[in-house]
Tab-separated table of C-alpha atoms (C1' of nucleotides) in Angstrom:
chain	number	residue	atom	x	y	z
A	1174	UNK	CA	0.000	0.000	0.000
A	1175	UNK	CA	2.270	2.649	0.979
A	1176	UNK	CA	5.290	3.227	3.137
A	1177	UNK	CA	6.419	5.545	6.155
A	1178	UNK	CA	6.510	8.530	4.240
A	1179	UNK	CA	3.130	9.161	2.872
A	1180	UNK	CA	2.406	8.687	7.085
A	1181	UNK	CA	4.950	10.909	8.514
A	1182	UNK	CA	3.656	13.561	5.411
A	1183	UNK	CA	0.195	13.504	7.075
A	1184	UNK	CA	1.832	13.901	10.055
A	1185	UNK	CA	3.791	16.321	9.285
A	1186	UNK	CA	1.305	18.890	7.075
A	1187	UNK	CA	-0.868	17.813	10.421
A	1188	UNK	CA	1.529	19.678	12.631
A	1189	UNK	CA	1.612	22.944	10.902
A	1190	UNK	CA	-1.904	23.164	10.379
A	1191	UNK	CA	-2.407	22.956	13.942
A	1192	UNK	CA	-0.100	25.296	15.191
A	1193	UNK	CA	-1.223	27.573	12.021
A	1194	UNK	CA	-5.016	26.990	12.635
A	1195	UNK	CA	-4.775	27.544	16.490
A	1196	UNK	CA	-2.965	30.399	16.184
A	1197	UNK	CA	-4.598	32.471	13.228
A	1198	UNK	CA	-8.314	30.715	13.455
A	1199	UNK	CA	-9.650	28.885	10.271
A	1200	UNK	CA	-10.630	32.820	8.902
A	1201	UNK	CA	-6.885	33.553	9.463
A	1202	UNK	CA	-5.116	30.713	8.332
A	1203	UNK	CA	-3.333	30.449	4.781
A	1204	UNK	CA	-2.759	27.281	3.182
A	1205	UNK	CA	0.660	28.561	1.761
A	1206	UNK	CA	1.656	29.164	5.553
A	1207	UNK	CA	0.370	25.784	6.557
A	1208	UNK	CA	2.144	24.401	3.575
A	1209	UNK	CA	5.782	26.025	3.909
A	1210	UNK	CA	5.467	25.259	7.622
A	1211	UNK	CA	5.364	21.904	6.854
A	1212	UNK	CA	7.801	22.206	4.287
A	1213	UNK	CA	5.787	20.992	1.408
A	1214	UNK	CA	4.427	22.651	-1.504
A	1215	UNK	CA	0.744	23.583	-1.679
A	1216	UNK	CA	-0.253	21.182	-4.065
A	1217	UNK	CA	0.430	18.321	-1.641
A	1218	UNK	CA	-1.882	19.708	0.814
A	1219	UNK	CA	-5.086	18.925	-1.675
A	1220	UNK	CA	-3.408	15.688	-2.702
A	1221	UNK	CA	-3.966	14.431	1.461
A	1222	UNK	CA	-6.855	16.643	1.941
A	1223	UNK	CA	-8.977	17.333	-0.453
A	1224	UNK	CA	-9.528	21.361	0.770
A	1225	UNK	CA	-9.059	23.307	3.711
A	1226	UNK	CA	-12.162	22.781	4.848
A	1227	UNK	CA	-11.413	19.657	5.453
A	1228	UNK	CA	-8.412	19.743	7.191
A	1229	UNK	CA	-9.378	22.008	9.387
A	1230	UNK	CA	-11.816	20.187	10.669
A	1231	UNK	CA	-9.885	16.988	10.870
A	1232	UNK	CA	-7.622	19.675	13.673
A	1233	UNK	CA	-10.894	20.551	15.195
A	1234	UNK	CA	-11.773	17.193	16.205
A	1235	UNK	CA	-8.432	16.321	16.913
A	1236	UNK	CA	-8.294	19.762	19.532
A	1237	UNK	CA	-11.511	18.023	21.060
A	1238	UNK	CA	-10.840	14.657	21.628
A	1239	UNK	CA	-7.635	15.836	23.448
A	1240	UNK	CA	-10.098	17.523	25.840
A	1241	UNK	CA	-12.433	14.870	26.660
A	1242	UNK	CA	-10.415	12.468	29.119
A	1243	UNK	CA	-9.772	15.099	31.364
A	1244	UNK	CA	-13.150	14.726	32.138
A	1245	UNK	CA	-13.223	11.256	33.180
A	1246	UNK	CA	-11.321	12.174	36.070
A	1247	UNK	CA	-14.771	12.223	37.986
A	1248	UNK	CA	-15.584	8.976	38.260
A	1249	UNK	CA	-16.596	7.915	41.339
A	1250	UNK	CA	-13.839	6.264	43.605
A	1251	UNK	CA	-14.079	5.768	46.803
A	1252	UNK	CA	-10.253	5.763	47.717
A	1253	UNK	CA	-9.669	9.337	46.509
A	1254	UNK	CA	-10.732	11.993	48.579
A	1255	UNK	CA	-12.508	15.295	46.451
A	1256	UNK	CA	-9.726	17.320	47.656
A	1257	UNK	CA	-7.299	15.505	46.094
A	1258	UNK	CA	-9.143	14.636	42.856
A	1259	UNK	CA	-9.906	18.574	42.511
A	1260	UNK	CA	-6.208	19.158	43.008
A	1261	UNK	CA	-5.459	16.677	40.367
A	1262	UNK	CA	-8.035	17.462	37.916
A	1263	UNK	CA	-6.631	21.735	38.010
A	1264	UNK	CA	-3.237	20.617	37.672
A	1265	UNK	CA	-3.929	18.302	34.894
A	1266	UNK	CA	-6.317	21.002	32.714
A	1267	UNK	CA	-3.703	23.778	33.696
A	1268	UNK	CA	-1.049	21.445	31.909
A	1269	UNK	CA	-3.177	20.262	28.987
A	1270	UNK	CA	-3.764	23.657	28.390
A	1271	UNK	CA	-0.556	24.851	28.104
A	1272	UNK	CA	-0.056	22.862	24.782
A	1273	UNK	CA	-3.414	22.679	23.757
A	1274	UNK	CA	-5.698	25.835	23.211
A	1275	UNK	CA	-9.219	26.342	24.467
A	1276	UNK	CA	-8.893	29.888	23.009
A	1277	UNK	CA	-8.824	28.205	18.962
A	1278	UNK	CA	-11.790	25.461	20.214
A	1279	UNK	CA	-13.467	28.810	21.644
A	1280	UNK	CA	-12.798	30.743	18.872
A	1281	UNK	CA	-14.232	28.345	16.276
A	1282	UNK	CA	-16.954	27.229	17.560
A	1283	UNK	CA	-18.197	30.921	17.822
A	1284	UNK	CA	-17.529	31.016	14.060
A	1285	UNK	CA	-19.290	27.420	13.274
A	1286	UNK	CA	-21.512	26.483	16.536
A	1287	UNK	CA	-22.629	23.313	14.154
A	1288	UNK	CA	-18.799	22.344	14.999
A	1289	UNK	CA	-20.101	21.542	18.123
A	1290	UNK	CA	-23.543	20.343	17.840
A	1291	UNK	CA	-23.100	18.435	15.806
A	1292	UNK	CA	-20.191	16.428	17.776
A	1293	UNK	CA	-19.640	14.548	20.602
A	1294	UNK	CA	-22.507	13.372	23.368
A	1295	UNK	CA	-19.374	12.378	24.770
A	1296	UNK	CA	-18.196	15.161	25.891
A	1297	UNK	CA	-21.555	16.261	27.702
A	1298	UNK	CA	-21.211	13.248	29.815
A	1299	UNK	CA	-18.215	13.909	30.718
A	1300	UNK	CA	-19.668	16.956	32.064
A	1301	UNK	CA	-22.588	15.124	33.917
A	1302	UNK	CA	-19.844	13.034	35.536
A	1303	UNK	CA	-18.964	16.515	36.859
A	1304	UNK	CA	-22.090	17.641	38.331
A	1305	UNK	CA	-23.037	14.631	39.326
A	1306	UNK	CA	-19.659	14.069	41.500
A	1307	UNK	CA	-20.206	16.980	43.147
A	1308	UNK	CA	-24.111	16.606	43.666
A	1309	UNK	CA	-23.477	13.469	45.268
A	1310	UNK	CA	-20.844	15.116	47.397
A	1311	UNK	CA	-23.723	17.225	48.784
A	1312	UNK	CA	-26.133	14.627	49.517
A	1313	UNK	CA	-23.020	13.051	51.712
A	1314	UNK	CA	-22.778	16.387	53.439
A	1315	UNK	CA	-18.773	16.112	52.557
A	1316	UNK	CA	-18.932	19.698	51.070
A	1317	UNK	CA	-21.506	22.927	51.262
A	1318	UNK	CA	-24.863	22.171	50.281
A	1319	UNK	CA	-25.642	25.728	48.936
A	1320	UNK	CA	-23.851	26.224	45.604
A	1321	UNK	CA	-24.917	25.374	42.145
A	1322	UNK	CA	-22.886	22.407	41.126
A	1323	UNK	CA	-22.653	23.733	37.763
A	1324	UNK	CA	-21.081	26.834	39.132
A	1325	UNK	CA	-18.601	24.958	40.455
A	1326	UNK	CA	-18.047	24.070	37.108
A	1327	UNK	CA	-18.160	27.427	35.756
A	1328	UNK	CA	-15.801	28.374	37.769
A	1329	UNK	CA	-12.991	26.121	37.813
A	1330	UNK	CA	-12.681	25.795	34.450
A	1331	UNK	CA	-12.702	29.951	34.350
A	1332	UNK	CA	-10.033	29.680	36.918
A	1333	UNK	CA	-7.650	27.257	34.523
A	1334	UNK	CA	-9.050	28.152	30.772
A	1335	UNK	CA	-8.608	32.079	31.575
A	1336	UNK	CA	-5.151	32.604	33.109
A	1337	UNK	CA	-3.616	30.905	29.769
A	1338	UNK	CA	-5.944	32.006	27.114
A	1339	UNK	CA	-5.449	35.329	28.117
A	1340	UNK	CA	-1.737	35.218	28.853
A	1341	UNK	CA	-0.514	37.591	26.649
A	1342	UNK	CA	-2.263	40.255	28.095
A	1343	UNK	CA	-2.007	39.382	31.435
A	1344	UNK	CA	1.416	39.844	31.203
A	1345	UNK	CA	1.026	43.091	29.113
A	1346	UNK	CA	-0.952	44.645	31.572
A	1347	UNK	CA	1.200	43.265	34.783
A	1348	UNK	CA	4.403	44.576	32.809
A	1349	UNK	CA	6.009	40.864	32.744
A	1350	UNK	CA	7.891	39.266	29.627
A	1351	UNK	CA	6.067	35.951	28.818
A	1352	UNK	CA	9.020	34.266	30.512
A	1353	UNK	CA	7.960	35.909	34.256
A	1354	UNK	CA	4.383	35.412	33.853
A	1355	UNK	CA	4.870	31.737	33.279
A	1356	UNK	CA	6.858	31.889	36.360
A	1357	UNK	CA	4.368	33.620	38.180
A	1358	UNK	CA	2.130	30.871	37.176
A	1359	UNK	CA	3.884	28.247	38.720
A	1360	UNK	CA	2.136	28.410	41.929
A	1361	UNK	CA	-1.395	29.313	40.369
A	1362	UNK	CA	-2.780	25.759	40.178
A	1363	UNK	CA	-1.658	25.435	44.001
A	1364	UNK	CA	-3.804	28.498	44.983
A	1365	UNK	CA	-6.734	27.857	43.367
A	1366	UNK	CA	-6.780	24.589	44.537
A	1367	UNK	CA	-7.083	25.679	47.809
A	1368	UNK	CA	-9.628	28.690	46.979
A	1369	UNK	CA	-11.785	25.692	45.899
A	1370	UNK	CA	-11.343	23.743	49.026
A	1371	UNK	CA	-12.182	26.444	50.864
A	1372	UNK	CA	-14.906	27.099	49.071
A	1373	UNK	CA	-16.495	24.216	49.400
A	1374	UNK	CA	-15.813	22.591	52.414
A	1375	UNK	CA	-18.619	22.283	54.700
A	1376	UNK	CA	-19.821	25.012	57.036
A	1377	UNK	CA	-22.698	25.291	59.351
A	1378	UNK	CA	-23.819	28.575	59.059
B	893	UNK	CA	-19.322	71.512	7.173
B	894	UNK	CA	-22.065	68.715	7.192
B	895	UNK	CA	-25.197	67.642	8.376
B	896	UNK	CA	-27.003	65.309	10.719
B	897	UNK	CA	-26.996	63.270	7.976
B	898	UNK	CA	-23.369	62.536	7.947
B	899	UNK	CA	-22.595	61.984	11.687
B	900	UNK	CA	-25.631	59.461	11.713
B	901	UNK	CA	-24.752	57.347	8.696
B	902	UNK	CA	-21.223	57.072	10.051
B	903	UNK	CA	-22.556	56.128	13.528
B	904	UNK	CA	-24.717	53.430	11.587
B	905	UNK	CA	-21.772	52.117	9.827
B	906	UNK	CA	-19.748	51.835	13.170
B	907	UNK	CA	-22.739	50.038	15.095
B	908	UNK	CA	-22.621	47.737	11.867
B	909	UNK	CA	-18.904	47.553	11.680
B	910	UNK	CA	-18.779	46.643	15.658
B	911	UNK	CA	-21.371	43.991	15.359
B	912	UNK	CA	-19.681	42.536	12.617
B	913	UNK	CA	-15.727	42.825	13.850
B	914	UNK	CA	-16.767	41.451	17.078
B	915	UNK	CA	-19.082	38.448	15.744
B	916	UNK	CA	-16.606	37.584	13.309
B	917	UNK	CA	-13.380	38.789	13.775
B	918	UNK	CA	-11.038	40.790	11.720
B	919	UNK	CA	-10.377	37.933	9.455
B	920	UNK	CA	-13.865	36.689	8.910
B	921	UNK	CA	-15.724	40.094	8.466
B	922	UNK	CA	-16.434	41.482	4.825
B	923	UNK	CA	-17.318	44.497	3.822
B	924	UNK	CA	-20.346	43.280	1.709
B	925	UNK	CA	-22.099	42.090	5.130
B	926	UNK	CA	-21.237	45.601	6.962
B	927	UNK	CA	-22.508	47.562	4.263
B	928	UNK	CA	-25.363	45.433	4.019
B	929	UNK	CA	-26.262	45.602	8.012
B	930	UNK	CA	-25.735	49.287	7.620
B	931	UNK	CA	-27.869	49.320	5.127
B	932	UNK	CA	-25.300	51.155	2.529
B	933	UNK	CA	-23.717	50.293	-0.167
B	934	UNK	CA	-20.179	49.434	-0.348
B	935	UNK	CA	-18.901	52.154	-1.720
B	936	UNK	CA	-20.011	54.430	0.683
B	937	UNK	CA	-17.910	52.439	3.623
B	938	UNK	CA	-14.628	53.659	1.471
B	939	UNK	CA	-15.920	57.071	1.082
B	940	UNK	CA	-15.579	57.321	4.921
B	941	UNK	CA	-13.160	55.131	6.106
B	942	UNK	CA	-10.799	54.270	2.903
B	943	UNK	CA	-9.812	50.914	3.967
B	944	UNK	CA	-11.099	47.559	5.715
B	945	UNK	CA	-8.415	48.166	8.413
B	946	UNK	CA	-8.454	51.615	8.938
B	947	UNK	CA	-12.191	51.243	10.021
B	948	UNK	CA	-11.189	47.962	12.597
B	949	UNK	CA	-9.032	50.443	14.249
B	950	UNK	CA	-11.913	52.760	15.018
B	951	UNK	CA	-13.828	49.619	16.309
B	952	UNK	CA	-10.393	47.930	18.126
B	953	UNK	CA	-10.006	51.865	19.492
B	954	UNK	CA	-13.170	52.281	21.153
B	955	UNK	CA	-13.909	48.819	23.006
B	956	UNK	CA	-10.311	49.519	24.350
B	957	UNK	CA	-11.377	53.062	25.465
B	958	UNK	CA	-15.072	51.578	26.705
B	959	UNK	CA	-12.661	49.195	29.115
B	960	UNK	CA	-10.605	51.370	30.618
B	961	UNK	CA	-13.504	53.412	33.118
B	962	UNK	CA	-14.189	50.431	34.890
B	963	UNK	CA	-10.431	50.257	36.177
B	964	UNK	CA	-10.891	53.517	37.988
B	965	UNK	CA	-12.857	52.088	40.405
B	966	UNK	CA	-9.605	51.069	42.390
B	967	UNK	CA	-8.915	54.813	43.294
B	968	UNK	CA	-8.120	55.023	47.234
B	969	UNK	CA	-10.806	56.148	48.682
B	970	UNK	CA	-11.241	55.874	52.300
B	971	UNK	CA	-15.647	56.060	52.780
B	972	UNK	CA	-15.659	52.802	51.121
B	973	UNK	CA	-14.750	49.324	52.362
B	974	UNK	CA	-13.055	46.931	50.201
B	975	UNK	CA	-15.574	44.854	50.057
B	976	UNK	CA	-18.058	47.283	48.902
B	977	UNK	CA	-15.597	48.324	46.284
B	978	UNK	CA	-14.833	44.692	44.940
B	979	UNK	CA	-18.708	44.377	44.632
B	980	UNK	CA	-19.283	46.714	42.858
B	981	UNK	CA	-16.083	46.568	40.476
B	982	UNK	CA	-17.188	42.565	40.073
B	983	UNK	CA	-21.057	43.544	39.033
B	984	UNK	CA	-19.935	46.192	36.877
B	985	UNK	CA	-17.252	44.646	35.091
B	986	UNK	CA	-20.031	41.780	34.453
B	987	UNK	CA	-22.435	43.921	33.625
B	988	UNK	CA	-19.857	46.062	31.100
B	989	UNK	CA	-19.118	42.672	29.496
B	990	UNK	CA	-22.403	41.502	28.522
B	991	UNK	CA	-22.743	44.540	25.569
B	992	UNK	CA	-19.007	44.200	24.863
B	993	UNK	CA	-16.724	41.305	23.842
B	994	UNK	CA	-13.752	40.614	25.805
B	995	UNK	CA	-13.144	37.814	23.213
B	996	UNK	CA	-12.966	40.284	20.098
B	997	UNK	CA	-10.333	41.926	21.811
B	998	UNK	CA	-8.354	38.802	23.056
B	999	UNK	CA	-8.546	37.508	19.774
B	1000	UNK	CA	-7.764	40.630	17.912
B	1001	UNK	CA	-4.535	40.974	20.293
B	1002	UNK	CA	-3.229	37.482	19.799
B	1003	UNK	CA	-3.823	38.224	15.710
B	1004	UNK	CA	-2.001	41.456	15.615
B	1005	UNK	CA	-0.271	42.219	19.160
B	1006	UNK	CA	0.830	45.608	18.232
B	1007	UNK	CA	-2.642	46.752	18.739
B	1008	UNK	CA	-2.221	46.696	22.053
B	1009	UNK	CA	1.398	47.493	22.431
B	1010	UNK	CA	1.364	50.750	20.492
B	1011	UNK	CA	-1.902	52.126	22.555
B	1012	UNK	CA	-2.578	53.058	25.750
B	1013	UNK	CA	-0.445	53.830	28.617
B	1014	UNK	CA	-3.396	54.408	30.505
B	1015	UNK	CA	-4.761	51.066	30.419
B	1016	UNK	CA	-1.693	50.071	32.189
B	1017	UNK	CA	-1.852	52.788	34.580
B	1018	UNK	CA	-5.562	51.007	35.879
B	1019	UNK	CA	-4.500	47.657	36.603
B	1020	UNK	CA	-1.168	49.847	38.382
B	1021	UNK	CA	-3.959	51.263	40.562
B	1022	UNK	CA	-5.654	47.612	40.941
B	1023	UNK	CA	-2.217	46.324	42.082
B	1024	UNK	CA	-1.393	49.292	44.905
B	1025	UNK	CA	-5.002	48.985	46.036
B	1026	UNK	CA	-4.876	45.290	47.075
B	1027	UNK	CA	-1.482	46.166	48.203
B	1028	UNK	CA	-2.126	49.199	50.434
B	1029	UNK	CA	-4.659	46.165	52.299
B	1030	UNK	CA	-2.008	43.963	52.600
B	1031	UNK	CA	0.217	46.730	54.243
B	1032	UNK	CA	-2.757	47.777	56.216
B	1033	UNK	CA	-3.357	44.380	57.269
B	1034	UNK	CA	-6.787	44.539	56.396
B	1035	UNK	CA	-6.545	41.418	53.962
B	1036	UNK	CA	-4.421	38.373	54.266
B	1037	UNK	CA	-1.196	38.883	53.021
B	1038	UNK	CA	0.021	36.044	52.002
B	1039	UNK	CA	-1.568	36.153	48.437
B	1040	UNK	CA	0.402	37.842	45.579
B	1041	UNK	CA	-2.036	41.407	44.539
B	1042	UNK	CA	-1.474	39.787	40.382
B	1043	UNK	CA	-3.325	36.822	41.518
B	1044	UNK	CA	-5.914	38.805	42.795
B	1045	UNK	CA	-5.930	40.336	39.859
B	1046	UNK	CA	-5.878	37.316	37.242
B	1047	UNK	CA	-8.650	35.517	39.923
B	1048	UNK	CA	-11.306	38.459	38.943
B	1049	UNK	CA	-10.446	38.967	35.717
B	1050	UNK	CA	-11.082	35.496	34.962
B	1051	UNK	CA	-14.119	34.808	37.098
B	1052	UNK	CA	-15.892	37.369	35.263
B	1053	UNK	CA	-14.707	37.415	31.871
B	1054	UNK	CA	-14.919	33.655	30.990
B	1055	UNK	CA	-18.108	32.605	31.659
B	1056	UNK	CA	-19.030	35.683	29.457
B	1057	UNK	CA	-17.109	34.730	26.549
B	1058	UNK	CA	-17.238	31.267	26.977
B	1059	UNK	CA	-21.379	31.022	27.254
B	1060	UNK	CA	-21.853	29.219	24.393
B	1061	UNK	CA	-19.858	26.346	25.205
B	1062	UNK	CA	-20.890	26.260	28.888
B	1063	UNK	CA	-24.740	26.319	27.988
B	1064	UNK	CA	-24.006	23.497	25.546
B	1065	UNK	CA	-22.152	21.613	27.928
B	1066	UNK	CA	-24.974	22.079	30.612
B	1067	UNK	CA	-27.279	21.231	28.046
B	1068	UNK	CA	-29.285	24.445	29.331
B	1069	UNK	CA	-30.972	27.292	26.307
B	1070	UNK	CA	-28.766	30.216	26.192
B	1071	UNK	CA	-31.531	32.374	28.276
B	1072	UNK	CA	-31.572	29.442	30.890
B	1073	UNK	CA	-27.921	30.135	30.870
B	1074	UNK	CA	-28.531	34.029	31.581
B	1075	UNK	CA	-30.300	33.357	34.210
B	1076	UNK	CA	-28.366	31.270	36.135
B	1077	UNK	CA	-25.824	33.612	35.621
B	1078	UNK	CA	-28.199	36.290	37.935
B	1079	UNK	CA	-26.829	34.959	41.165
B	1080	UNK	CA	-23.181	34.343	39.671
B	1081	UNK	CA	-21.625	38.212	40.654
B	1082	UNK	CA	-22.865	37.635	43.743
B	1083	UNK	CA	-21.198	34.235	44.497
B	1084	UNK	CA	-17.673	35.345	43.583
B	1085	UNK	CA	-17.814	38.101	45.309
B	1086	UNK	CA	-17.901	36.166	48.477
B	1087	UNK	CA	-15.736	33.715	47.429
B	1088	UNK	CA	-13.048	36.536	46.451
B	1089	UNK	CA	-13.762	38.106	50.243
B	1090	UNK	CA	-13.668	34.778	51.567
B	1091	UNK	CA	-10.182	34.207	49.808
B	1092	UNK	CA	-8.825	37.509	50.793
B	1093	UNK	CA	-10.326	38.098	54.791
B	1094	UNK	CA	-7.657	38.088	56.895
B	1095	UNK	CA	-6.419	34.676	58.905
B	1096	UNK	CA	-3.920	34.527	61.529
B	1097	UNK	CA	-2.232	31.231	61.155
C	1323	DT	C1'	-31.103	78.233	-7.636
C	1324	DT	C1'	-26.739	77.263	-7.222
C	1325	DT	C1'	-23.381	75.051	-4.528
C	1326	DA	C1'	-21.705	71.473	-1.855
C	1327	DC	C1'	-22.031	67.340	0.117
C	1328	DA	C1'	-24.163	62.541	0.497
C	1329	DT	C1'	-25.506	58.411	-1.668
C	1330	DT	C1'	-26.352	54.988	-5.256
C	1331	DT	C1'	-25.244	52.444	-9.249
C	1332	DA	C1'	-22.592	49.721	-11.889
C	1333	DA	C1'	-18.710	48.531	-13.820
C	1334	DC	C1'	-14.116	47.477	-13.294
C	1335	DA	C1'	-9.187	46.702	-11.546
C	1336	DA	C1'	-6.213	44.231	-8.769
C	1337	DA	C1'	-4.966	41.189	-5.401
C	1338	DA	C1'	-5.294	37.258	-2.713
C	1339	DA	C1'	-6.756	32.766	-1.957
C	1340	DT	C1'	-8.394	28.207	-3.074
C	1341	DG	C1'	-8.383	24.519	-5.946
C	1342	DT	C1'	-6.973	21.719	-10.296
C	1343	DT	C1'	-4.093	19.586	-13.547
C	1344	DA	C1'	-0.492	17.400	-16.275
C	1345	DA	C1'	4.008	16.391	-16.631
C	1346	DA	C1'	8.467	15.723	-14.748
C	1347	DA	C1'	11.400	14.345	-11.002
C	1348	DT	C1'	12.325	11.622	-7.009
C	1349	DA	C1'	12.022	7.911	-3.975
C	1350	DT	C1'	10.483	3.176	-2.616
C	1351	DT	C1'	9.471	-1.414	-3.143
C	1352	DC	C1'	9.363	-5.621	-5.442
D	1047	DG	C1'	15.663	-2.109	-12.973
D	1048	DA	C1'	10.705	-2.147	-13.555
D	1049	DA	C1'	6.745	-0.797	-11.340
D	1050	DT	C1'	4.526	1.995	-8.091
D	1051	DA	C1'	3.816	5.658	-5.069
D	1052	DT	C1'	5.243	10.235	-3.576
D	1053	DT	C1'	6.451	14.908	-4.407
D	1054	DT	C1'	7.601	18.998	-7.054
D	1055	DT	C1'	6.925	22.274	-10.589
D	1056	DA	C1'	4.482	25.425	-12.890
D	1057	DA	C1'	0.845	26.892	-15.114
D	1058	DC	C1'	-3.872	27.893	-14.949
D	1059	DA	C1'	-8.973	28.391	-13.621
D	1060	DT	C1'	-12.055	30.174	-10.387
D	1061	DT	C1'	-13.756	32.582	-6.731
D	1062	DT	C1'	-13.711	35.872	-3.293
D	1063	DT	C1'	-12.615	40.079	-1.611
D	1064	DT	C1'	-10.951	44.615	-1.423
D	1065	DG	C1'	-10.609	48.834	-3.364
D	1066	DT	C1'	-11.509	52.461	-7.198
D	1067	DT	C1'	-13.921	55.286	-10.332
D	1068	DA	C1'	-17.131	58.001	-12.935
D	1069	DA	C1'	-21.557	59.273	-13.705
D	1070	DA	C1'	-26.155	59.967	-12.041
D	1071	DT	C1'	-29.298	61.149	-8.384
D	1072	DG	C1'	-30.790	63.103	-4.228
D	1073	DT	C1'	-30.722	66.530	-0.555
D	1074	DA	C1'	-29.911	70.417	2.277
D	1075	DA	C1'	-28.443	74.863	2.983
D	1076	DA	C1'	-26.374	79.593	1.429
DNA sequence: TTTACATTTAACAAAAATGTTAAAATATTC
DNA sequence: GAATATTTTAACATTTTTGTTAAATGTAAA
């Protein structure tokens, strides 16, 4: 059939479309860019996909499979206490997001919100797994009984999508190089763990 | 020099041109659909502004300039308690974002970052004043000082902007209508305010 | 009513971008 | 080395988009 190369070509016009599509959005992105970043000539790039259309979307379901088994951290199990699986989920999402971008998945499905609908039930029980974690953490009485569970869900994933998204001018407006405000982020996912806890752990009145 | 006429059909261009711009980004907007919301013709967008990107820096210009207001609420000023202050700044700033897109200008920045760097000092002197605020507390002992003032800082920023700009995806994902979504969203300023005057009350030990 | 500006029409120019094709060159595999 | 698959080249077609222009029409005000 055919050898390495034709699979490490994929691969390879793969890579630059990514970083090319997450970076400029599908409205932004060239296919000579994608093309010489992959060190190819155009013509290849409708020989493996047949348009850009196509490709991109091919990076777009790529971008969101990447995101869904984060979510399957919430299963229920009965060794782990929530403190430590909330700890390990924000450090986990705070690393995946580093390489990944929410920002391009954000970004395009604003443009396209079929990109979404029409995808992936699986990702909306990953989010039920969520709620329902926490909703049964109520019923136990192991954490407050008065907040939302989906605002809980609102806002951690505020607290870990934001911060990177926005990094750029985060650091513009703090008057940090990109270098510092990654430093400064080092003990982020520690903090807000701990905000959470505190948020939820149990209080009479 | 000219008319009502004038000023108005340039204001209804820019009310187009925003609405646009911010839907669809730089890249994605054409002229053809401005003109057509503004109920013009195409020529009549060169005849005022002569060029696609001479007219995005009227509409990149002004939500910078409609930002900037809301950063003045961290002026010292002693009648008012922090807490008051962070209130207000928090139901504001959510209340600012709702008509505006923090996204258009996150994603215009990342496109072209010169747009930000070659504008506005003053922008940078707000967050200054957000910074020796929380600081001035934490000499004051008022707040717990253990918690670097740019966290504070990135905290709010993203517990108010995200689950703005990210309501599409979070009302998906919580398989709730986009008004449901609004209207869980009525007791949300309220929640992180006490959670950010939880986080920052001050604790001995 | 004349002058000046505002607006439309319609055609066009020019550029940028996507997509196609055929032929030649290169590499791989048998 | 013959056969097959991959890749380049280069030219071209098409479409989309931006920007321009000139002439006609409308409108408001001096």
């Amino acid at each position: 059939m055919n050898g390495e190369t034709s699979i490490s070509t994929e691969e390879s016009i793969l890579v630059a479309a990514r970083k090319v599509f997450e970076s400029k959005g599908f409205d932004g992105a060239r296919m000579q860019e994608i093309s010489d970043l992959a060190g190819i000539n155009r013509a290849l790039l409708h020989y493996y996909f047949r348009s850009k259309e196509k490709m991109f979307e091919r990076i777009f379901d790529e971008a969101l499979e990447r995101l869904m088994p984060l979510l399957s951290t919430w299963d229920h199990d009965p060794e782990e206490s929530w403190e430590s699986k909330l700890k390990r989920f924000i450090s986990t999402f705070i690393t995946f997001l580093k390489a990944n971008s929410m920002l391009f998945l954000l970004r395009e499905i604003i443009r396209k919100p079929d990109l979404l609908a029409s995808r992936t039930k699986k990702y909306r029980k990953g989010v039920n797994k969520f709620v329902h974690y926490f909703e049964r953490l109520k019923a136990e009485q192991l954490i407050r009984p008065d907040v939302d569970s989906r605002y809980i869900y609102i806002i951690i994933h505020s607290l870990c999508s934001f911060p990177l998204m926005n990094a750029i001018v985060f650091s513009y407006s703090l008057r940090i190089s990109g270098k510092d405000y990654e430093e400064l982020m080092k003990g982020y996912p520690e903090l807000i763990s701990d905000l959470m806890i505190q948020l939820l752990k149990y209080q009479k009145n």
